[in-house]
Amino acid sequence: MTRSAIELKAEAKNLNFYYGPVHALKNINMPIERRKVTALIGPSGCGKTTFLRCFNRMHDLYPHNRYEGEIILYPDKINIISPEIDPIEIRMQISMVFQKPNPFPKSIYENVAYGLRVRGISRKGILDEAVEKSLRGAALWEEVKGRLNSLAVDLSGGQQQRLCIARALATGPRILLFDEPTSALDPTATSKIEELIIELKNEVTIIIVTHNMQQAARVSDYTAFMYLGEIIEFDKTDKIFTAPSNRLTEEYITGRFG
Amino acid sequence: MEDIKKRIKNIKLWNGIFSIVSLLSTFVGLVLLFALMTDLFMDGAPRISYKFFTSFPSRFPEEAGILSAWVGTLLLILVTAFAAIPLGVAAGIYLEEYAGKNWFTDIIEINIANLAGVPSIIYGLLALGIFVYFFKFGESVLTGGLALALLILPMVIMATREAIRAVPNSIREASYAVGATKWQTVKWHIIPYSTGGILTGIIIGLSRAIGETAPIITVGALTFIAFLPASPVSTEFPFISFKWLLDPFTVMPIQIFNWVSRPQQGFHVNAAAAGIVLLVMTLFMNAAAIYIRYRFRKKIKW
Ligand SMILES: Nc1ncnc2c1ncn2[C@@H]1O[C@H](COP(=O)(O)OP(=O)(O)OP(=O)(O)O)[C@@H](O)[C@H]1O
Ligand SMILES: [Mg+2]
């Protein structure tokens, strides 16, 4: 793989992560290309979620968690996980969509506007515009435009997850993190989200954790196979799924273990 | 196969026995409560009239009323609420959302849990020492209200914490993930979503405070008061006055206690009537708590 041609958005360098005494990520080195989808795959407990949550410093919310090494964010070249960097500053630029849809028990409108309110924006005109734009971006606008003030929890699971994507999009993130965003959804809702992800990469860099091999193959440009806290293999998705160079990777994607 | 059938039969038998025992226990409790209430109403209801609410206590049972007592209870609860709610809610929020998990917060936690079980008279002694002797607030509405505030503070703190704990962590993470600060998360999510539980806890705490007697006697509430505390509003500048805070007072339970300890039958009727009023006050507050809980449950779904 030629590294010179790609435009980096982020890069993990010698990243280690500890949950107290548990060494969950071991010496991770991996580039994230700008405006591409990078998939993280691997058996349960291998550290995918842990790695993903390093990118927006979610681990800072809980005690005894420790990072070592660097995740460089380009083009600013700041180290995301440096203790000197305020995690809030990072989360303002790197948004996240969780495994289970987690809308606030508020209106659809307020859910999407939340990221802007957090930034102190309360002018109705600006909010209205951002809400519509984000909902369109999340392919939800047509379904909800008539009932923006009704409760978000009354939407279907798939709609809720798209609402969460809209909420994450509203603040114009530079990287969007997805942690198994479709594992709680039915096939129709899943394919909608997949289409959306492919659409979104025109504007934003995406990292997605998935258990679903077909999904990784369908939506991602790059795939990293993780095992026991390490990156076993990282390459273009085509390469990983057609000619993996590691035996473990091959066994995993062909379903022989994991 | 036979074995399994036998076991299931056995389990069902125990199931049946247990439900009968539970039903009987519930029934006994209900019947007793009903008997007590009926007795109270038979005795006291005829005495309840407009005049009963607007008269001061008197040497003559037919002329005596509960004016100073219900006004005293009301003012006391006002002081209690003003002191206990902000302190208790803030402490609960701090312990749940801000404090780290370490030996210090563990100690605080154990202490609060234990404080909730301390006999109420101990709070009276504490208040006597601090508010009467040290701060020299006198045997006043302020002292009594603060004593009750101390008493219900652990309840308010625990109710707040429980309500906050019921907010799913996924909501917190959703808020932080878009860059919210801790305070923004608390202000826009934690507090609004736990308000129902917090209010319920507060009201139940206050309704407990209304019925408390021991700490109030300890701090020196009088048993016979034939005047009202100073009015909180006046016609002269600055229009509101806090003089009532330092006035002596009595409360409903003390008035009842005073009346039942008299020999004359007429005072016993008065006591029953005042008991009905006190009961209705607490029932009303509990109903309010249930209603609030119901409203918020309906409004907030995850
Ligand atoms: N809070 C925690 N404290 C201690 N260990 C943890 C914690 N969270 C995760 N771990 C451990 O870290 C390792 C990686 O967990 P992680 O959740 O990242 O796995 P995952 O690849 O996302 O798995 P899954 O596919 O099941 O979601 C696991 O061994 C897990 O037990
Ligand atoms: Mg995971």
Coordinates of C-alpha atoms and ligand atoms in Angstrom, one line a residue:
Chain A
M1 CA 0.0 0.0 0.0
T2 CA 1.4 3.3 -1.0
R3 CA 1.2 5.8 1.9
S4 CA 2.3 8.9 0.0
A5 CA -0.8 9.2 -2.2
I6 CA -3.3 9.4 0.6
E7 CA -4.5 12.4 2.5
L8 CA -4.5 11.6 6.2
K9 CA -7.2 12.8 8.6
A10 CA -5.8 11.0 11.7
E11 CA -3.1 8.6 12.6
A12 CA -2.6 6.4 15.7
K13 CA 1.0 6.1 16.7
N14 CA 2.1 3.6 19.3
L15 CA -1.3 3.9 20.9
N16 CA -1.8 1.9 24.2
F17 CA -4.9 2.0 26.3
Y18 CA -5.5 0.8 29.8
Y19 CA -8.8 0.2 31.8
G20 CA -7.1 0.4 35.2
P21 CA -4.9 -2.8 35.1
V22 CA -6.5 -4.1 31.9
H23 CA -4.2 -3.5 28.9
A24 CA -6.9 -3.2 26.2
L25 CA -5.1 -1.7 23.2
K26 CA -1.5 -2.7 22.4
N27 CA 0.8 -0.6 20.3
I28 CA -1.7 0.4 17.7
N29 CA -0.4 2.1 14.6
M30 CA -2.9 3.0 12.0
P31 CA -3.7 5.8 9.5
I32 CA -7.2 7.1 8.9
E33 CA -7.6 8.5 5.4
R34 CA -9.6 11.7 4.9
R35 CA -13.2 11.3 3.6
K36 CA -13.0 7.6 3.5
V37 CA -14.7 4.9 5.6
T38 CA -12.4 2.8 7.8
A39 CA -13.9 -0.3 9.3
L40 CA -12.8 -2.0 12.5
I41 CA -13.6 -5.7 12.6
G42 CA -12.6 -8.5 14.9
P43 CA -14.0 -11.0 17.5
S44 CA -15.9 -9.8 20.5
G45 CA -13.7 -8.2 23.2
C46 CA -10.8 -7.5 20.8
G47 CA -10.9 -3.8 21.5
K48 CA -12.8 -2.2 18.6
T49 CA -15.0 -0.1 20.8
T50 CA -12.1 0.8 23.0
F51 CA -10.1 2.0 20.0
L52 CA -13.1 3.9 18.6
R53 CA -13.8 5.7 21.8
C54 CA -10.2 6.9 22.0
F55 CA -10.9 9.2 19.0
N56 CA -13.3 11.4 20.9
R57 CA -11.9 10.9 24.4
M58 CA -15.0 9.1 25.7
H59 CA -12.8 7.2 28.1
D60 CA -12.1 10.4 30.0
L61 CA -15.6 10.2 31.4
Y62 CA -14.6 7.3 33.6
P63 CA -11.9 7.0 36.2
H64 CA -8.8 4.9 36.0
N65 CA -8.6 4.9 32.2
R66 CA -5.2 5.8 30.7
Y67 CA -4.0 6.5 27.2
E68 CA -0.4 6.2 26.0
G69 CA 1.0 7.3 22.7
E70 CA -0.6 9.5 20.1
I71 CA -3.5 9.9 17.8
I72 CA -2.6 12.8 15.6
L73 CA -5.4 14.8 14.0
Y74 CA -4.6 16.4 10.7
P75 CA -4.2 19.0 9.4
D76 CA -3.7 20.7 12.8
K77 CA -1.3 18.0 14.0
I78 CA -2.6 18.0 17.5
N79 CA -2.5 14.9 19.6
I80 CA -6.1 14.0 20.4
I81 CA -5.3 12.0 23.5
S82 CA -2.8 14.4 25.0
P83 CA -3.8 15.4 28.6
E84 CA -3.2 19.0 27.6
I85 CA -6.0 18.9 25.1
D86 CA -9.5 19.5 26.5
P87 CA -11.7 16.5 25.6
I88 CA -14.6 18.9 25.0
E89 CA -12.5 20.5 22.2
I90 CA -12.0 17.1 20.6
R91 CA -15.7 16.1 20.9
M92 CA -16.7 19.3 19.3
Q93 CA -14.9 18.1 16.1
I94 CA -15.3 14.3 16.4
S95 CA -18.9 13.0 16.9
M96 CA -20.1 9.6 17.7
V97 CA -23.1 7.4 16.9
F98 CA -23.7 4.6 19.4
Q99 CA -24.7 1.0 19.1
K100 CA -28.1 1.5 20.6
P101 CA -30.0 4.6 19.4
N102 CA -29.9 7.0 22.3
P103 CA -32.1 10.0 21.5
F104 CA -32.8 12.4 24.3
P105 CA -36.4 12.3 25.6
K106 CA -37.0 15.6 23.9
S107 CA -38.5 16.7 20.6
I108 CA -36.9 15.7 17.3
Y109 CA -36.0 19.3 16.7
E110 CA -34.2 19.7 20.1
N111 CA -32.3 16.5 19.6
V112 CA -30.7 17.7 16.4
A113 CA -30.3 21.3 17.7
Y114 CA -28.6 20.1 20.8
G115 CA -25.0 20.2 19.5
L116 CA -25.5 23.8 18.5
R117 CA -27.2 24.8 21.8
V118 CA -24.1 23.3 23.6
R119 CA -22.1 25.8 21.6
G120 CA -24.2 28.7 22.8
I121 CA -26.2 29.1 19.5
S122 CA -29.8 29.9 20.2
R123 CA -30.9 32.1 17.2
K124 CA -33.9 30.4 15.8
G125 CA -33.0 31.0 12.2
I126 CA -29.6 29.4 12.5
L127 CA -31.0 26.4 14.4
D128 CA -33.9 25.9 12.0
E129 CA -31.5 25.8 9.1
A130 CA -29.0 23.4 10.8
V131 CA -31.8 21.1 11.9
E132 CA -33.2 20.8 8.3
K133 CA -29.7 20.4 6.8
S134 CA -28.7 17.7 9.3
L135 CA -32.0 15.8 9.0
R136 CA -31.6 15.9 5.2
G137 CA -28.0 14.7 5.6
A138 CA -29.2 11.8 7.7
A139 CA -32.0 11.0 5.1
L140 CA -34.7 11.6 7.7
W141 CA -36.1 15.0 6.7
E142 CA -38.9 13.7 4.5
E143 CA -40.2 11.4 7.2
V144 CA -40.2 13.9 10.0
K145 CA -40.5 17.4 8.6
G146 CA -44.2 17.6 9.6
R147 CA -43.6 16.7 13.2
L148 CA -40.4 18.2 14.3
N149 CA -41.9 18.9 17.7
S150 CA -43.0 15.4 18.5
L151 CA -41.0 13.2 20.8
A152 CA -37.9 11.5 19.4
V153 CA -38.5 8.3 21.3
D154 CA -41.7 7.8 19.3
L155 CA -39.7 7.2 16.1
S156 CA -38.9 3.7 15.0
G157 CA -35.5 2.2 15.9
G158 CA -34.1 2.9 12.4
Q159 CA -35.4 6.5 12.4
Q160 CA -34.0 7.0 15.9
Q161 CA -30.6 5.9 14.7
R162 CA -30.8 8.3 11.8
L163 CA -31.8 11.0 14.2
C164 CA -28.7 10.3 16.2
I165 CA -26.7 10.6 13.0
A166 CA -28.4 13.9 12.3
R167 CA -27.5 15.0 15.9
A168 CA -23.9 14.1 15.3
L169 CA -23.9 15.8 11.9
A170 CA -25.4 19.1 13.1
T171 CA -22.2 20.5 14.4
G172 CA -20.2 19.8 11.2
P173 CA -17.8 17.2 12.6
R174 CA -14.6 16.3 10.9
I175 CA -14.7 12.7 11.9
L176 CA -17.8 10.6 12.6
L177 CA -17.5 7.5 14.7
F178 CA -20.0 4.6 14.5
D179 CA -20.0 1.8 17.0
E180 CA -22.0 -1.0 15.4
P181 CA -24.7 1.5 14.4
T182 CA -27.0 -1.2 12.8
S183 CA -26.7 -4.0 15.3
A184 CA -30.1 -3.1 16.8
L185 CA -31.9 -2.6 13.5
D186 CA -33.8 -4.7 11.0
P187 CA -32.4 -5.3 7.5
T188 CA -34.3 -2.5 5.8
A189 CA -33.2 0.1 8.4
T190 CA -29.7 -1.3 8.2
S191 CA -29.4 -0.9 4.4
K192 CA -30.7 2.7 4.8
I193 CA -27.9 3.5 7.3
E194 CA -25.3 1.8 5.1
E195 CA -26.4 3.9 2.1
L196 CA -26.2 6.9 4.3
I197 CA -22.7 6.2 5.4
I198 CA -21.5 5.8 1.8
E199 CA -23.2 9.1 1.1
L200 CA -21.7 10.9 4.1
K201 CA -18.1 10.1 3.3
N202 CA -18.2 12.8 0.6
E203 CA -18.1 15.3 3.5
V204 CA -16.7 13.6 6.5
T205 CA -14.2 11.0 7.5
I206 CA -15.8 7.9 9.0
I207 CA -14.6 5.1 11.3
I208 CA -17.1 2.3 11.9
V209 CA -17.0 -0.7 14.1
T210 CA -19.0 -3.6 12.8
H211 CA -19.5 -7.3 13.4
N212 CA -21.0 -7.8 10.0
M213 CA -18.4 -8.8 7.4
Q214 CA -20.7 -7.9 4.5
Q215 CA -21.3 -4.5 6.0
A216 CA -17.6 -3.8 6.3
A217 CA -17.1 -5.0 2.7
R218 CA -20.0 -2.9 1.4
V219 CA -19.3 0.4 3.1
S220 CA -15.6 0.7 3.9
D221 CA -12.6 1.7 1.9
Y222 CA -10.2 0.4 4.6
T223 CA -10.5 -2.4 7.1
A224 CA -8.5 -3.1 10.2
F225 CA -8.7 -6.5 11.7
M226 CA -8.2 -6.5 15.5
Y227 CA -7.5 -9.3 17.8
L228 CA -6.7 -9.3 21.5
G229 CA -6.1 -5.5 21.5
E230 CA -3.8 -5.5 18.5
I231 CA -4.2 -4.6 14.9
I232 CA -3.4 -7.8 13.1
E233 CA -3.9 -6.5 9.6
F234 CA -4.9 -3.2 8.1
D235 CA -5.4 -2.6 4.4
K236 CA -7.7 -1.6 1.6
T237 CA -11.0 -3.4 2.2
D238 CA -10.8 -5.2 -1.2
K239 CA -7.4 -6.5 -0.3
I240 CA -8.5 -7.7 3.2
F241 CA -11.6 -9.5 1.9
T242 CA -10.0 -11.0 -1.2
A243 CA -6.4 -11.7 -0.3
P244 CA -5.7 -11.2 3.4
S245 CA -2.0 -11.7 4.2
N246 CA -2.5 -12.9 7.7
R247 CA -3.9 -16.4 8.5
L248 CA -6.0 -15.1 11.4
T249 CA -7.6 -12.4 9.3
E250 CA -8.5 -15.0 6.7
E251 CA -10.0 -17.4 9.3
Y252 CA -12.0 -14.6 10.8
I253 CA -13.5 -13.2 7.6
T254 CA -14.3 -16.7 6.3
G255 CA -16.1 -17.3 9.6
R256 CA -13.9 -20.0 10.9
F257 CA -13.4 -18.2 14.2
G258 CA -14.7 -15.3 16.1
Chain B
M1 CA -40.3 -37.0 33.7
E2 CA -42.3 -38.0 36.7
D3 CA -39.7 -36.4 38.8
I4 CA -40.1 -33.0 37.0
K5 CA -43.8 -33.1 37.3
K6 CA -43.6 -33.8 41.0
R7 CA -41.2 -30.9 41.4
I8 CA -43.4 -28.5 39.5
K9 CA -46.3 -29.5 41.6
N10 CA -44.3 -28.9 44.7
I11 CA -43.2 -25.4 43.5
K12 CA -46.8 -24.6 42.6
L13 CA -47.9 -25.6 46.1
W14 CA -45.4 -23.2 47.7
N15 CA -46.5 -20.5 45.3
G16 CA -50.0 -20.9 46.4
I17 CA -49.2 -20.9 50.1
F18 CA -47.1 -17.8 49.7
S19 CA -49.7 -15.8 47.9
I20 CA -52.3 -16.7 50.5
V21 CA -50.0 -15.5 53.3
S22 CA -49.2 -12.3 51.5
L23 CA -52.8 -11.6 50.8
L24 CA -53.7 -12.2 54.5
S25 CA -50.9 -9.9 55.7
T26 CA -52.0 -7.1 53.3
F27 CA -55.6 -7.6 54.5
V28 CA -54.7 -7.4 58.2
G29 CA -52.8 -4.1 57.5
L30 CA -55.7 -2.6 55.5
V31 CA -58.3 -3.6 58.0
L32 CA -56.3 -2.1 60.9
L33 CA -55.7 1.1 59.0
F34 CA -59.4 1.3 58.1
A35 CA -60.5 0.7 61.7
L36 CA -58.1 3.4 62.9
M37 CA -59.3 5.9 60.4
T38 CA -63.0 5.2 61.0
D39 CA -62.5 5.6 64.7
L40 CA -60.7 8.9 64.2
F41 CA -63.4 10.2 61.9
M42 CA -66.2 9.1 64.2
D43 CA -64.6 11.0 67.1
G44 CA -63.3 14.0 65.4
A45 CA -65.4 14.8 62.3
P46 CA -68.3 16.5 64.1
R47 CA -65.9 19.0 65.6
I48 CA -64.4 20.2 62.3
S49 CA -65.8 23.6 61.3
Y50 CA -64.7 26.9 60.0
K51 CA -64.3 28.2 63.5
F52 CA -62.1 25.2 64.5
F53 CA -59.5 26.5 61.9
T54 CA -59.8 30.1 62.9
S55 CA -59.6 29.9 66.7
F56 CA -56.7 29.8 69.0
P57 CA -56.4 27.1 71.7
S58 CA -58.5 27.9 74.8
R59 CA -59.3 26.6 78.2
F60 CA -62.7 25.6 76.9
P61 CA -62.8 22.7 74.5
E62 CA -65.7 24.0 72.5
E63 CA -63.9 27.3 71.8
A64 CA -60.5 25.9 71.2
G65 CA -59.1 25.7 67.6
I66 CA -56.0 25.0 65.7
L67 CA -55.2 28.3 64.1
S68 CA -51.8 28.7 65.7
A69 CA -51.0 25.1 65.1
W70 CA -51.7 24.9 61.4
V71 CA -50.1 28.3 60.7
G72 CA -47.1 27.1 62.7
T73 CA -46.9 23.9 60.7
L74 CA -47.2 25.7 57.5
L75 CA -44.4 28.2 58.3
L76 CA -42.2 25.5 59.7
I77 CA -42.5 23.4 56.5
L78 CA -41.8 26.6 54.5
V79 CA -38.5 27.0 56.4
T80 CA -37.7 23.3 56.1
A81 CA -38.4 23.3 52.4
F82 CA -36.2 26.4 51.7
A83 CA -33.3 24.9 53.7
A84 CA -33.5 21.2 52.7
I85 CA -34.4 21.3 49.0
P86 CA -31.5 23.3 47.7
L87 CA -29.0 21.7 50.0
G88 CA -30.2 18.2 49.5
V89 CA -30.7 18.4 45.7
A90 CA -27.3 20.0 45.2
A91 CA -25.6 17.5 47.4
G92 CA -27.3 14.6 45.6
I93 CA -26.2 16.0 42.2
Y94 CA -22.7 16.5 43.4
L95 CA -22.4 13.0 44.8
E96 CA -23.8 11.4 41.6
E97 CA -22.4 13.5 38.8
Y98 CA -19.3 15.3 40.1
A99 CA -17.7 13.5 43.0
G100 CA -15.1 10.8 42.1
K101 CA -15.3 7.4 43.5
N102 CA -12.9 7.2 46.4
W103 CA -12.7 6.5 50.1
F104 CA -13.9 10.0 51.0
T105 CA -17.1 9.8 49.0
D106 CA -17.6 6.3 50.2
I107 CA -17.5 7.6 53.8
I108 CA -20.0 10.4 52.9
E109 CA -22.2 7.9 51.3
I110 CA -22.3 5.5 54.3
N111 CA -22.9 8.5 56.6
I112 CA -25.9 9.7 54.6
A113 CA -27.4 6.3 54.5
N114 CA -27.0 6.0 58.3
L115 CA -28.3 9.5 59.0
A116 CA -31.6 8.6 57.4
G117 CA -32.0 6.0 60.2
V118 CA -31.1 8.2 63.1
P119 CA -33.9 8.7 65.6
S120 CA -35.6 12.0 65.1
I121 CA -35.0 13.2 68.6
I122 CA -31.3 13.1 68.0
Y123 CA -31.9 15.7 65.3
G124 CA -33.8 17.7 67.9
L125 CA -30.8 17.6 70.3
L126 CA -28.5 18.6 67.5
A127 CA -30.7 21.5 66.5
L128 CA -30.9 22.5 70.2
G129 CA -27.2 22.6 70.4
I130 CA -26.5 24.4 67.1
F131 CA -29.4 26.7 66.4
V132 CA -30.6 27.5 69.9
Y133 CA -27.4 27.6 72.0
F134 CA -24.8 28.4 69.4
F135 CA -26.5 30.6 66.8
K136 CA -29.0 31.9 69.4
F137 CA -32.0 31.6 67.0
G138 CA -34.1 31.0 70.1
E139 CA -37.0 28.6 70.3
S140 CA -38.3 29.8 67.1
V141 CA -39.9 28.9 63.8
L142 CA -36.4 29.2 62.2
T143 CA -34.9 26.7 64.7
G144 CA -37.8 24.3 64.3
G145 CA -37.7 24.5 60.5
L146 CA -34.0 23.9 60.4
A147 CA -34.2 21.0 62.7
L148 CA -36.7 19.3 60.4
A149 CA -34.6 20.3 57.5
L150 CA -31.7 18.3 59.0
L151 CA -34.0 15.4 59.6
I152 CA -35.2 15.2 56.0
L153 CA -31.9 16.2 54.4
P154 CA -30.7 12.6 54.0
M155 CA -34.0 11.6 52.5
V156 CA -33.8 14.4 50.0
I157 CA -30.2 13.5 49.1
M158 CA -31.0 9.9 48.7
A159 CA -34.1 10.5 46.6
T160 CA -32.1 12.9 44.4
R161 CA -29.4 10.3 43.9
E162 CA -31.8 7.6 43.1
A163 CA -33.6 9.7 40.6
I164 CA -30.4 10.7 38.9
R165 CA -29.2 7.1 38.8
A166 CA -32.3 6.2 36.9
V167 CA -31.1 8.4 34.0
P168 CA -29.5 5.9 31.6
N169 CA -25.8 6.4 31.0
S170 CA -26.3 6.3 27.3
I171 CA -28.0 9.7 27.6
R172 CA -25.0 11.2 29.4
E173 CA -22.7 9.8 26.7
A174 CA -24.9 11.1 24.0
S175 CA -24.6 14.6 25.5
Y176 CA -20.9 14.5 26.1
A177 CA -20.3 13.1 22.6
V178 CA -21.4 16.3 21.0
G179 CA -19.1 18.3 23.2
A180 CA -21.3 19.2 26.1
T181 CA -19.7 20.2 29.4
K182 CA -20.6 18.5 32.7
W183 CA -22.8 21.4 33.7
Q184 CA -24.6 21.5 30.4
T185 CA -25.3 17.8 30.7
V186 CA -26.6 18.3 34.3
K187 CA -28.6 21.3 33.4
W188 CA -30.3 20.1 30.2
H189 CA -30.6 16.4 30.9
I190 CA -29.8 15.1 34.4
I191 CA -32.0 17.6 36.3
P192 CA -35.0 17.7 33.9
Y193 CA -35.1 13.9 33.6
S194 CA -34.9 13.3 37.3
T195 CA -37.2 16.1 38.5
G196 CA -40.1 13.8 38.9
G197 CA -38.2 11.5 41.2
I198 CA -36.6 14.4 43.1
L199 CA -40.0 16.1 43.7
T200 CA -41.5 12.9 44.9
G201 CA -38.7 12.4 47.4
I202 CA -39.0 16.0 48.6
I203 CA -42.7 15.8 49.1
I204 CA -42.5 12.5 50.9
G205 CA -39.7 14.0 53.1
L206 CA -41.9 17.1 53.8
S207 CA -44.9 15.0 54.7
R208 CA -42.8 13.1 57.1
A209 CA -41.6 16.4 58.6
I210 CA -45.2 17.6 59.1
G211 CA -45.9 14.7 61.5
E212 CA -42.7 14.9 63.5
T213 CA -43.1 15.8 67.1
A214 CA -40.0 14.8 69.0
P215 CA -37.4 17.2 67.5
I216 CA -39.8 20.0 67.6
I217 CA -40.5 19.6 71.4
T218 CA -36.7 19.3 71.9
V219 CA -36.0 22.6 70.4
G220 CA -38.7 24.1 72.5
A221 CA -41.9 24.6 70.6
L222 CA -44.6 25.7 73.0
T223 CA -47.7 23.6 73.7
F224 CA -50.0 26.6 74.2
I225 CA -49.8 29.5 71.8
A226 CA -52.6 32.0 71.5
F227 CA -51.1 34.3 68.9
L228 CA -49.7 34.1 65.4
P229 CA -46.1 34.8 64.4
A230 CA -45.5 38.2 62.9
S231 CA -46.9 38.7 59.4
P232 CA -44.4 38.1 56.6
V233 CA -45.9 41.0 54.6
S234 CA -46.5 44.5 55.8
T235 CA -47.9 47.7 54.5
E236 CA -44.7 49.6 55.2
F237 CA -41.4 49.5 53.4
P238 CA -39.8 47.0 52.7
F239 CA -43.1 45.2 52.7
I240 CA -41.8 41.8 53.6
S241 CA -40.6 41.0 57.0
F242 CA -38.7 38.0 58.4
K243 CA -39.5 38.7 62.0
W244 CA -41.8 35.7 62.0
L245 CA -38.8 33.5 61.7
L246 CA -37.7 34.3 65.2
D247 CA -41.2 34.0 66.8
P248 CA -42.2 31.1 69.1
F249 CA -44.6 28.6 67.5
T250 CA -46.5 25.4 67.9
V251 CA -47.4 22.8 65.3
M252 CA -50.2 20.3 64.7
P253 CA -48.7 17.2 66.3
I254 CA -47.9 19.2 69.5
Q255 CA -51.4 20.6 69.7
I256 CA -52.8 17.1 69.4
F257 CA -50.4 15.8 72.0
N258 CA -51.4 18.6 74.3
W259 CA -55.1 18.0 73.9
V260 CA -55.0 14.2 74.4
S261 CA -53.0 14.7 77.6
R262 CA -55.9 16.7 79.1
P263 CA -58.5 14.9 81.2
Q264 CA -61.6 16.6 79.7
Q265 CA -63.4 14.6 77.0
G266 CA -64.0 17.7 75.0
F267 CA -60.3 18.1 74.4
H268 CA -60.0 14.5 73.2
V269 CA -62.6 15.3 70.5
N270 CA -60.5 18.3 69.5
A271 CA -57.5 16.1 69.3
A272 CA -59.3 13.6 67.0
A273 CA -60.4 16.5 64.8
A274 CA -56.9 17.9 64.6
G275 CA -55.7 14.4 63.8
I276 CA -58.0 14.3 60.9
V277 CA -56.7 17.6 59.6
L278 CA -53.1 16.4 60.0
L279 CA -54.0 13.1 58.2
V280 CA -55.6 14.9 55.4
M281 CA -52.6 17.2 55.0
T282 CA -50.2 14.3 54.7
L283 CA -52.5 12.3 52.5
F284 CA -52.8 15.3 50.2
M285 CA -49.1 15.6 50.0
N286 CA -48.6 11.9 49.3
A287 CA -51.3 12.1 46.6
A288 CA -49.4 15.0 45.1
A289 CA -46.2 13.0 45.1
I290 CA -47.9 10.1 43.3
Y291 CA -49.5 12.4 40.8
I292 CA -46.1 14.1 40.0
R293 CA -44.4 10.8 39.6
Y294 CA -47.1 9.6 37.3
R295 CA -46.9 12.8 35.2
F296 CA -43.2 12.7 34.8
R297 CA -43.2 9.0 34.1
K298 CA -45.6 9.6 31.3
K299 CA -43.6 12.5 29.9
I300 CA -40.2 10.9 29.9
K301 CA -39.5 7.7 28.1
W302 CA -36.2 6.3 27.0
Ligands
LIG1 N1 -14.7 -0.5 31.5 C1 -13.9 -1.6 31.4 N2 -13.1 -2.0 32.4 C2 -12.2 -3.0 32.2 N3 -12.1 -3.7 31.1 C3 -12.9 -3.3 30.0 C4 -13.8 -2.2 30.1 N4 -14.4 -2.1 28.9 C5 -13.9 -3.1 28.1 N5 -13.0 -3.8 28.8 C6 -12.2 -4.9 28.2 O1 -11.4 -4.4 27.2 C7 -11.4 -5.4 26.1 C8 -11.9 -4.7 24.8 O2 -13.3 -4.4 25.0 P1 -14.1 -3.7 23.8 O3 -15.4 -3.3 24.4 O4 -13.3 -2.6 23.2 O5 -14.3 -4.9 22.8 P2 -15.1 -4.9 21.4 O6 -14.1 -5.3 20.4 O7 -15.8 -3.7 21.2 O8 -16.1 -6.1 21.7 P3 -17.6 -6.3 21.1 O9 -17.5 -6.7 19.7 O10 -18.1 -7.4 22.0 O11 -18.3 -5.0 21.3 C9 -12.3 -6.5 26.5 O12 -11.4 -7.6 27.0 C10 -13.1 -6.0 27.7 O13 -13.3 -7.0 28.6
MG2 MG -17.9 -3.1 21.1

